[in-house]
Every structure is written in structure tokens, then in C-alpha cells.
Tab-separated table of C-alpha atoms in Angstrom:
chain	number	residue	atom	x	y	z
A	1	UNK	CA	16.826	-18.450	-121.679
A	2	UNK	CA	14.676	-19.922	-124.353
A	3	UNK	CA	13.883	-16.962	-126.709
A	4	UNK	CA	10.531	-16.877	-128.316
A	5	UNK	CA	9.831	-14.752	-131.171
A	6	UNK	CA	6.249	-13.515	-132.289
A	7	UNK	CA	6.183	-12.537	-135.806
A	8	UNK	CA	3.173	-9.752	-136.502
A	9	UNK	CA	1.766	-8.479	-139.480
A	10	UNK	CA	-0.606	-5.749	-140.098
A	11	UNK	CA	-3.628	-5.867	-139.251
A	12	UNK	CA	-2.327	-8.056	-136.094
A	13	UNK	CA	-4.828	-9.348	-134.006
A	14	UNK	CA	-3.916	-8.216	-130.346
A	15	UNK	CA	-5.848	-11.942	-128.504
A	16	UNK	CA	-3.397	-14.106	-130.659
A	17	UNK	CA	-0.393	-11.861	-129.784
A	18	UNK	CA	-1.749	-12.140	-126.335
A	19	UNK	CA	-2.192	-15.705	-126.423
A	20	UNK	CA	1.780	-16.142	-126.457
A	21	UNK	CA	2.582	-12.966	-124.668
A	22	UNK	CA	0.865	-14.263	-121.679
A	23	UNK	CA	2.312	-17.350	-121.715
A	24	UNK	CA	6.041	-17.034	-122.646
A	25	UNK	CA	6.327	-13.156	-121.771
A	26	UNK	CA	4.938	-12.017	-118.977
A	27	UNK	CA	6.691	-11.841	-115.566
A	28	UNK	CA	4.906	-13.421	-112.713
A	29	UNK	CA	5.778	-13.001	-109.035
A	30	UNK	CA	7.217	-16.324	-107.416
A	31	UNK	CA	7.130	-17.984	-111.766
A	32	UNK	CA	10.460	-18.902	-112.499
A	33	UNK	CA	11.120	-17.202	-115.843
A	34	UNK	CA	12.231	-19.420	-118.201
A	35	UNK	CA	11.679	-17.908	-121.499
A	36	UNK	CA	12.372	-14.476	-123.489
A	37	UNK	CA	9.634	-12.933	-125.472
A	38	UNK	CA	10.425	-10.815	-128.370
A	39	UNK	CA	7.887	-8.974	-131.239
A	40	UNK	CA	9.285	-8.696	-134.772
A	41	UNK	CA	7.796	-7.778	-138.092
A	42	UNK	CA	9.070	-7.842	-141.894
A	43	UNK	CA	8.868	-3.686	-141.461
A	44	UNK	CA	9.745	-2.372	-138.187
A	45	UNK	CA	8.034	-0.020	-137.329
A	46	UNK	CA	4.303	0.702	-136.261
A	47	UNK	CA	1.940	-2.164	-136.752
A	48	UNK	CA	-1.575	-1.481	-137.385
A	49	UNK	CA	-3.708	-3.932	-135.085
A	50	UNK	CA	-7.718	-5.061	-134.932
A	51	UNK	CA	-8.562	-3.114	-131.395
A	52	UNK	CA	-7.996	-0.120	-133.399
A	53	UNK	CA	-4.241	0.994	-132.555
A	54	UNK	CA	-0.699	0.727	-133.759
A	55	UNK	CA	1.919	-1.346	-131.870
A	56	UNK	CA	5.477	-0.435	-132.135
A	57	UNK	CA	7.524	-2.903	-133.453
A	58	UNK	CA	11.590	-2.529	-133.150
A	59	UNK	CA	12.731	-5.567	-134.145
A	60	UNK	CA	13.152	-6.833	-137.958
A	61	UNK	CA	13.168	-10.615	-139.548
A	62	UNK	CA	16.487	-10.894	-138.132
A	63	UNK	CA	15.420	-11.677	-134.997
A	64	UNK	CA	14.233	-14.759	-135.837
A	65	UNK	CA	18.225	-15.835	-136.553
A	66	UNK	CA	18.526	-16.464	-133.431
A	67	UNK	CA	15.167	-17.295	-131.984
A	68	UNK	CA	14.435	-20.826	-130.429
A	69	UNK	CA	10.526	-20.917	-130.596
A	70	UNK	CA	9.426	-18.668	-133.643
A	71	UNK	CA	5.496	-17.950	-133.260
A	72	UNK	CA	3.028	-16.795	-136.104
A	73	UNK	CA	-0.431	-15.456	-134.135
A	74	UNK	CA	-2.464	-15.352	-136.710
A	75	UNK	CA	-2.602	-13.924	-140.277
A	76	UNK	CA	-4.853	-12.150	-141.381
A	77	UNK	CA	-6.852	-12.027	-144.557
A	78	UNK	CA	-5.460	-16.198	-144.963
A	79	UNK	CA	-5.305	-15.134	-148.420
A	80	UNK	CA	-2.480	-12.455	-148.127
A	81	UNK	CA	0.483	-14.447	-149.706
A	82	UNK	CA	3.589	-15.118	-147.872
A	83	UNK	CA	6.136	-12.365	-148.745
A	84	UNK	CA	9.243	-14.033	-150.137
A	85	UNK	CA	11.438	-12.372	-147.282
A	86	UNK	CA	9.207	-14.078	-144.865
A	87	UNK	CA	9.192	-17.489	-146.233
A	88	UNK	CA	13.169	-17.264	-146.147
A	89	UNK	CA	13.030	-16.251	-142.698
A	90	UNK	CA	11.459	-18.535	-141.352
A	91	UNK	CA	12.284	-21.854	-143.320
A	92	UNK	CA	16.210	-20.508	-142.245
A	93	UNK	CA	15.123	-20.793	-138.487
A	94	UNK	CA	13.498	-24.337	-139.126
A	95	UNK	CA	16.782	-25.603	-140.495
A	96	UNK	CA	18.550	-24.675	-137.859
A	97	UNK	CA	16.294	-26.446	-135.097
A	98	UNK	CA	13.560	-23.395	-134.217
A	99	UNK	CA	10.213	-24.587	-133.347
A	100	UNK	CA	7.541	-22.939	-135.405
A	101	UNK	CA	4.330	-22.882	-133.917
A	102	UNK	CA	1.232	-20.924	-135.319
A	103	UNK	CA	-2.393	-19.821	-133.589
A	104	UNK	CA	-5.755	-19.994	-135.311
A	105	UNK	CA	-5.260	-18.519	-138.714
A	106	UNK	CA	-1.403	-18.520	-138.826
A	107	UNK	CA	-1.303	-21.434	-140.094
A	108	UNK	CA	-2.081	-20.540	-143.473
A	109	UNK	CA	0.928	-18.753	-143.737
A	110	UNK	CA	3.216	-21.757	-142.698
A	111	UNK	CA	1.511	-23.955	-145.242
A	112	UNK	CA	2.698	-21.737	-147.457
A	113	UNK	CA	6.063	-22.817	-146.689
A	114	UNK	CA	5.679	-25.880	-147.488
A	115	UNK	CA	6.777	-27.179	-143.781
A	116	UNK	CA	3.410	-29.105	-143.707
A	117	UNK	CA	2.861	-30.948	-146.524
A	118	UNK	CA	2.383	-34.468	-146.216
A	119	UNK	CA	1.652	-33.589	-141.997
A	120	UNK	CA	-1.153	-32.772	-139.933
A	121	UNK	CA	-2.064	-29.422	-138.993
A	122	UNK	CA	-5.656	-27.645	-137.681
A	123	UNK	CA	-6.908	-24.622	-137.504
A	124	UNK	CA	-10.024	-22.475	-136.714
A	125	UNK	CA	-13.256	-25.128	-137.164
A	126	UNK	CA	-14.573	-22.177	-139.352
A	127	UNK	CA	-10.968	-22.083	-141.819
A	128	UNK	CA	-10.648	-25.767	-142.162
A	129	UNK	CA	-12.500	-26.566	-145.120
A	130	UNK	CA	-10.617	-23.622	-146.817
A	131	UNK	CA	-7.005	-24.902	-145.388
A	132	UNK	CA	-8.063	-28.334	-146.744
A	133	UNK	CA	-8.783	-26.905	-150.252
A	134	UNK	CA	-5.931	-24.192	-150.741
A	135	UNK	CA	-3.466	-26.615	-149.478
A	136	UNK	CA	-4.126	-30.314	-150.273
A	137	UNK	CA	-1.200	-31.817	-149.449
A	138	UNK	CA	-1.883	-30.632	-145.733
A	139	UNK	CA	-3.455	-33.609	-143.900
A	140	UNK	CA	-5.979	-31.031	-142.009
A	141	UNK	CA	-7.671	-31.897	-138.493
A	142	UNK	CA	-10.763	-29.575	-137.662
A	143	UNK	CA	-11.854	-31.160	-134.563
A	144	UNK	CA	-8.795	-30.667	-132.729
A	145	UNK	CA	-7.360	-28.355	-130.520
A	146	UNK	CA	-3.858	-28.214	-131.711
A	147	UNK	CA	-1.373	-30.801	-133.256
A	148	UNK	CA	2.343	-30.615	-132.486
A	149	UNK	CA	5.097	-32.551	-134.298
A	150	UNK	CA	8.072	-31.100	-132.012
A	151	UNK	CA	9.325	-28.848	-134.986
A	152	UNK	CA	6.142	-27.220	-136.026
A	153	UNK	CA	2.656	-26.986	-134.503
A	154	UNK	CA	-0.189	-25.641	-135.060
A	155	UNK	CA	-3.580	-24.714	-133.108
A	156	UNK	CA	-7.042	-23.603	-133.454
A	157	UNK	CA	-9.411	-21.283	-132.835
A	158	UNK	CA	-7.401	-17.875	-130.848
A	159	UNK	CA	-8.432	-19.428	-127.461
A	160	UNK	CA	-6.708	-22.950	-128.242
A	161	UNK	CA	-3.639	-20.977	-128.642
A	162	UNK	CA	-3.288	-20.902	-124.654
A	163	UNK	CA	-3.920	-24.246	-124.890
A	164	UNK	CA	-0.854	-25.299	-127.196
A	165	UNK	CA	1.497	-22.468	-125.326
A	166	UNK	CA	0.754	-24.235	-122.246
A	167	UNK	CA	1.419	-27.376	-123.842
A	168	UNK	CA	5.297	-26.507	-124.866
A	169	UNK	CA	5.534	-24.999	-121.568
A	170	UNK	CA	4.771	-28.708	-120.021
A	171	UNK	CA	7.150	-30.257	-122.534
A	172	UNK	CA	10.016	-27.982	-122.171
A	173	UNK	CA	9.682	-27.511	-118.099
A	174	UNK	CA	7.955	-30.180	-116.856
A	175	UNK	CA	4.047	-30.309	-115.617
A	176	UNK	CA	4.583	-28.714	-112.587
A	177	UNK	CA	6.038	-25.385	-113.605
A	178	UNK	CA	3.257	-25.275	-116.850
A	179	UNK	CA	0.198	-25.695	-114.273
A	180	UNK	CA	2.487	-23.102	-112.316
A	181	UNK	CA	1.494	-20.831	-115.335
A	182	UNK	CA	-2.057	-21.826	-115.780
A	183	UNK	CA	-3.044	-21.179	-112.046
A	184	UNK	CA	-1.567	-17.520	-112.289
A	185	UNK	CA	-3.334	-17.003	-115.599
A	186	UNK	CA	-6.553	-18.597	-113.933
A	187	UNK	CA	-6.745	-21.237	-116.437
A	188	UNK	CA	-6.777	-25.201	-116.677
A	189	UNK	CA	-3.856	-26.323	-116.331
A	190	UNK	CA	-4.460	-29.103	-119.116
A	191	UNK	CA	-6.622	-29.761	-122.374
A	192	UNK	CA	-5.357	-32.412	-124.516
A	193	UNK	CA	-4.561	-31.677	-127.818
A	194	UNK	CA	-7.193	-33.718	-129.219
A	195	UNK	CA	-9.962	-32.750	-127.278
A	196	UNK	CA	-12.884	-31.525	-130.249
A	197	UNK	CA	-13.140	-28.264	-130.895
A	198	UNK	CA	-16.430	-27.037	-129.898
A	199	UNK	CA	-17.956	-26.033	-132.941
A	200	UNK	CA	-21.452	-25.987	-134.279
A	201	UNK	CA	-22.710	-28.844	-136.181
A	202	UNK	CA	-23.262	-28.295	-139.752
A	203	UNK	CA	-26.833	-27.827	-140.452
A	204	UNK	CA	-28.284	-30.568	-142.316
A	205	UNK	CA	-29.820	-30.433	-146.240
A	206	UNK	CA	-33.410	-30.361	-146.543
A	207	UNK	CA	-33.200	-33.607	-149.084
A	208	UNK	CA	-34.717	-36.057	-146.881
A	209	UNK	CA	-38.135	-34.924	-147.310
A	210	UNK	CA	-38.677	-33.651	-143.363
A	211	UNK	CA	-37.175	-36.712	-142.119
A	212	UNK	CA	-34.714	-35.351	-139.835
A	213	UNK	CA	-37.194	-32.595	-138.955
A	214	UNK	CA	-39.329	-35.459	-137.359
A	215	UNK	CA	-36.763	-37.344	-136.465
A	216	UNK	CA	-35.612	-34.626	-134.457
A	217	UNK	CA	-38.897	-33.926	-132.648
A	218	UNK	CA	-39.151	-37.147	-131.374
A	219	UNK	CA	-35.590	-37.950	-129.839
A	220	UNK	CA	-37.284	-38.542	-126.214
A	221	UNK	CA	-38.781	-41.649	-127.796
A	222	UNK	CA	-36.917	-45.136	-128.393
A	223	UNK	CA	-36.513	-44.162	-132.042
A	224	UNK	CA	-34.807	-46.641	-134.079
A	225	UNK	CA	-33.436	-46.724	-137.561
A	226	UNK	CA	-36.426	-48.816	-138.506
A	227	UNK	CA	-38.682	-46.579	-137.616
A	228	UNK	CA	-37.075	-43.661	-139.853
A	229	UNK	CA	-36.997	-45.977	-142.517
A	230	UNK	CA	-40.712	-46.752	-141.940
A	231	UNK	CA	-41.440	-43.195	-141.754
A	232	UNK	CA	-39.518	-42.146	-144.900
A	233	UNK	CA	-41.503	-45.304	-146.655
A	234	UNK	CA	-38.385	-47.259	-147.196
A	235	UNK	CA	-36.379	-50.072	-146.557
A	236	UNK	CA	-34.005	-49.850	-144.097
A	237	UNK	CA	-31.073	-50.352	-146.753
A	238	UNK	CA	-32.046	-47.932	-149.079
A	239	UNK	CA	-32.343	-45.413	-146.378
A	240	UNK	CA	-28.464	-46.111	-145.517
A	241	UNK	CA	-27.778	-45.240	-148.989
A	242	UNK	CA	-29.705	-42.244	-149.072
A	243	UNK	CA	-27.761	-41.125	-145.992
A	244	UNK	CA	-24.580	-42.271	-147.377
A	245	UNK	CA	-25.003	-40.201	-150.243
A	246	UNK	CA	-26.635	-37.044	-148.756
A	247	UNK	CA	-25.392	-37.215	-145.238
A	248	UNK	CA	-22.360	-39.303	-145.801
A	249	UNK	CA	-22.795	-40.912	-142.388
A	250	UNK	CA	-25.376	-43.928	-141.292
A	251	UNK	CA	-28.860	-43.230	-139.491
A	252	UNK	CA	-27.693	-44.576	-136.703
A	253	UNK	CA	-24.431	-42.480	-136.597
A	254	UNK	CA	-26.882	-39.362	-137.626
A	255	UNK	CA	-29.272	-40.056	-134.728
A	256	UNK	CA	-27.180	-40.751	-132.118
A	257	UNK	CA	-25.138	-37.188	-133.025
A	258	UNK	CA	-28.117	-35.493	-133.227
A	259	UNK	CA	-29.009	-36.850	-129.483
A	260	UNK	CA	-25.406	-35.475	-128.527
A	261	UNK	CA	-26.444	-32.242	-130.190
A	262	UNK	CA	-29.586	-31.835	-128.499
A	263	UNK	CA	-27.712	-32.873	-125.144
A	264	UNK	CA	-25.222	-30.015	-125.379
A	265	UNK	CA	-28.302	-27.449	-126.039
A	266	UNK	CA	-29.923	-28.490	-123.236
A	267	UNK	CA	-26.466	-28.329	-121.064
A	268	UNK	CA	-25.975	-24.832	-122.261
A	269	UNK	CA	-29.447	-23.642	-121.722
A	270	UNK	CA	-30.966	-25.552	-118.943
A	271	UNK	CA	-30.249	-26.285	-115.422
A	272	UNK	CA	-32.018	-29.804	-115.906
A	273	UNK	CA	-29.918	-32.799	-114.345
A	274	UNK	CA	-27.680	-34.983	-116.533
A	275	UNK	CA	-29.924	-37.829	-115.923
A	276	UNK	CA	-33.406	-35.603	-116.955
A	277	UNK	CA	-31.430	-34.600	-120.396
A	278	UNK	CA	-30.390	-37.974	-120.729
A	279	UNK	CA	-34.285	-39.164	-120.520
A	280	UNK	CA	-35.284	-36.033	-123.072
A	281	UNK	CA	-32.445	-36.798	-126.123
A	282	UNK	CA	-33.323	-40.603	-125.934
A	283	UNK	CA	-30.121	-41.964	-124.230
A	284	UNK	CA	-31.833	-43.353	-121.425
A	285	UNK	CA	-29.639	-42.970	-119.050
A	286	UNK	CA	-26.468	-40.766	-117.301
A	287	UNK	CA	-24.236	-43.186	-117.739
A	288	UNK	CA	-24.624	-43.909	-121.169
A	289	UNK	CA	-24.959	-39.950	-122.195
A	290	UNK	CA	-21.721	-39.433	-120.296
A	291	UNK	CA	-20.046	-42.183	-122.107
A	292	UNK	CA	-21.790	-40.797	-125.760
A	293	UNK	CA	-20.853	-37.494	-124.754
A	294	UNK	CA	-17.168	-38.003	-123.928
A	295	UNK	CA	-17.005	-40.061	-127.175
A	296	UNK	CA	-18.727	-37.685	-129.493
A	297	UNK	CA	-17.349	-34.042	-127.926
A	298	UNK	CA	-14.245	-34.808	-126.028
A	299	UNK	CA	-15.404	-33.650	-122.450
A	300	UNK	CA	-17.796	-34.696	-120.475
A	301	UNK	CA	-20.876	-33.354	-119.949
A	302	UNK	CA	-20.583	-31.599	-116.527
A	303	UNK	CA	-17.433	-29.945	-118.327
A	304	UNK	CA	-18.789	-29.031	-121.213
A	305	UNK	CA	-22.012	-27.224	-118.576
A	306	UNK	CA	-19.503	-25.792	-116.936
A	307	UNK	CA	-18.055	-24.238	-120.122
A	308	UNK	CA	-20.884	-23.022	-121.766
A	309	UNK	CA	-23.711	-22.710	-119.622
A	310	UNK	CA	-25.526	-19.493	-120.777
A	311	UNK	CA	-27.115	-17.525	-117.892
């Protein structure tokens, strides 16, 4: 049996736990059970958690001495430090070959051990500018859903934890036995690690003078760069630089994501055809949305409808 070990803190938030609980410890009828689940904390004892009760918790830090997959679901506030009996713990199970694999916030306290400098890691779309600047030697990815280097990996947002549970699942048993798991847990069987996260897109600054405010008004219309530039009473070059240095993208890479972005909206809140919303965000056509789409979001858009479709 492959023994996986969730390491909880207090306050522990009960979805993360349950992301890897689910996965790695709960017995399903006809699953082959491949995997032992185990709880432990730096205090045994009870274990204070976010829906508002305590969890007991029997086990100590020695239980990761002899755990193969040690998991860290979530940490919360990021900022608590990394208790120097902790950081022991668990860089003495990565020496000996453990797998240490964190969900949504958790990963702020592996950084802290130093396991990822100079490596890729993600996290929560909403933590990733503050991994990026408390830990700059971490080479951080917010669009993903969860990197994995074999010896340490790391996901996003709580729900993307599934996602990379699944994932060691398929690597350690096969395909077959991880969309085994998905089907009983009614989920897909398979998102790639790098499919985007689906966060919202930063709002833009107000320096362009109402620009994008028009712009975006008018994305039904063939609008071309030249005719922002014309708008904005400018030369086509000097409105790259302006977006360079305000936007630090091009208008052409602004106005085609802000098609994209008006394309999801509509997914989300309409029942309109692909090829109507296509028409509406100024990408003329299905095909080319669904290629824009897949490019820009990871999915495609009867996917993403399917997703996030809001009654």
C-alpha cells in the first residue's frame, strides 16, 4: 500500500482535506484500493477547522517517516511561518524519496522549504502575485492548474486539487484505474495540468483616455488597431508604446483578449449559439472563436458553457 499522509494545521480548511481524502482515502465498492490515507499534525490533538468544528487528529510529525506521498492542503493565513519542526519533517521525507504535493495555498508553506527554488510551482490565481513576490526564486505559473516535477507538486485553486490527485493516481496506476476514481466521484476523468485557470481578467487602468471603454462597445464591428489608433488621435506606433507601457501587451493582443472575454460572458450568461457570439465579439466566425478560445482559455467553448453557464 502506498501511504499518503495529509499534514493539517489549524484553522484547516475541510474542501482541501477533502480534496485528497476523496481521492486517496475513501473506500469505494468494486475500486481496487491502492493507497492508505493518514491525517497528522505538528500537535496531535484537536484541530480547529473553517466549517466551524474541531477534527481529531492522532497522529504526530512522525508519521510522515514513513509516508510515501506527504500532502499539505492548504495553509492558512500564507503568512504563518513554517515552524522549524515542520520544515525538518518534511525536507527528511523528501530525502528519502516522499512525494510532496500541496493544494491551493499550501504551497506557501513548501516554498518555505526551499524545495522550489529555482522550479515551477502555481497556486490560487488570486495568491500568485503574492507567491511571486515573497518567494522570488520560485518560477510561479498562475494560469495553470497544477505543475508536478515527480518529487514535489503543486496545484491551484482548492478545486484543482482533485485535479492533481487524480493526476498521481493516473501516474502511479495507470489511466484506467484513475478514471475508475473519477467516474465514482462523478468527475472528469482528465484536465491537463496546463489547462488556464479560470480566473477573472484583471480590470484594465483608466489611462487610455476611454479608449478601451469604446473599444469595448464596439467589438461586433471589424475593429482594427488602426482604427483605435485613429480614435485615440495617434499613430499606430505610438499607440503600441502606450500599450506597452500601460498595458504591457499590443492592441492587437488587448483586443483580441478582450473579444475572448466578452465571448466567455456571453457563454456564461446566454443561451446564444457559438456562431451568434462569435458574430457579437467580432470573431466572425465559430471556427475561428473556437480556435481563439482554446488558445486563449484552455477549453473550448462548449466546455467552458458547460462549466459555467449561470441559470
Amino acid at each position: 500500500m502506498h501511504r499518503v499522509v495529509a499534514l493539517v494545521r489549524p484553522v484547516q480548511s475541510t474542501f482541501e482535506l477533502g480534496c485528497a481524502a476523496e481521492v486517496f482515502g475513501t473506500p469505494r465498492a468494486g475500486v481496487p484500493r491502492h493507497y492508505e490515507f493518514e491525517v497528522c499534525a505538528e500537535t496531535p490533538g484537536p484541530v480547529p477547522t473553517t466549517a466551524g468544528y474541531a477534527m481529531s487528529v492522532s497522529r504526530g510529525l512522525a508519521a510522515l517517516d514513513s509516508a510515501d506521498t506527504v500532502i499539505i492542503p492548504g495553509w492558512a493565513p500564507v503568512e504563518a511561518p513554517l515552524p522549524a519542526r515542520v520544515r525538518r519533517a518534511l525536507l527528511r521525507a523528501h530525502a528519502r524519496g516522499a512525494r510532496l504535493v500541496t493544494i491551493c495555498s499550501g504551497v506557501f508553506a513548501l516554498a518555505r522549504t526551499g524545495l522550489l527554488d529555482g522550479r515551477s510551482a502555481t497556486t490560487h490565481w488570486g495568491r500568485a502575485e503574492q507567491l511571486r513576490r515573497e518567494f522570488p526564486r520560485v518560477r510561479v505559473e498562475p494560469d495553470v492548474l497544477y505543475v508536478d516535477h515527480g518529487d514535489v507538486a503543486t496545484s491551484a485553486g482548492a478545486g484543482a486539487g482533485i485535479d492533481l490527485c487524480l493526476h498521481l493516481v493516473r501516474k502511479d496506476h495507470g489511466a484506467a484505474h484513475a478514471a475508475l476514481v473519477a467516474r465514482h466521484m462523478v468527475m472528469p476523468p482528465h484536465r491537463e495540468g496546463g489547462q488556464v485557470q479560470f480566473a477573472p481578467p484583471p480590470p484594465p487602468p483608466d489611462a487610455l483616455d476611454g479608449l478601451l471603454a469604446w473599444a469595448g462597445d464596439r467589438l461586433g464591428t471589424p475593429l482594427s488597431v488602426a482604427d483605435l489608433a485613429a480614435h485615440a488621435g495617434v499613430s499606430p506606433r505610438t499607440l503600441a508604446r502606450r500599450f506597452a507601457g500601460q498595458l504591457g501587451t499590443s492592441p492587437g493582443a488587448w483586443l483580441l483578449a478582450r473579444r475572448v472575454t466578452e465571448a466567455r460572458t456571453l457563454l456564461e450568461e446566454t443561451d446564444l449559439p457559438v456562431e451568434a457570439i462569435a458574430a457579437r465579439v467580432g470573431l466572425t466566425s465559430a471556427v475561428n472563436l473556437r480556435r481563439r478560445f482554446r488558445a486563449q482559455v484552455g477549453t473550448t467553448p462548449g466546455a467552458y458553457r458547460r462549466a459555467f453557464r449561470t441559470p
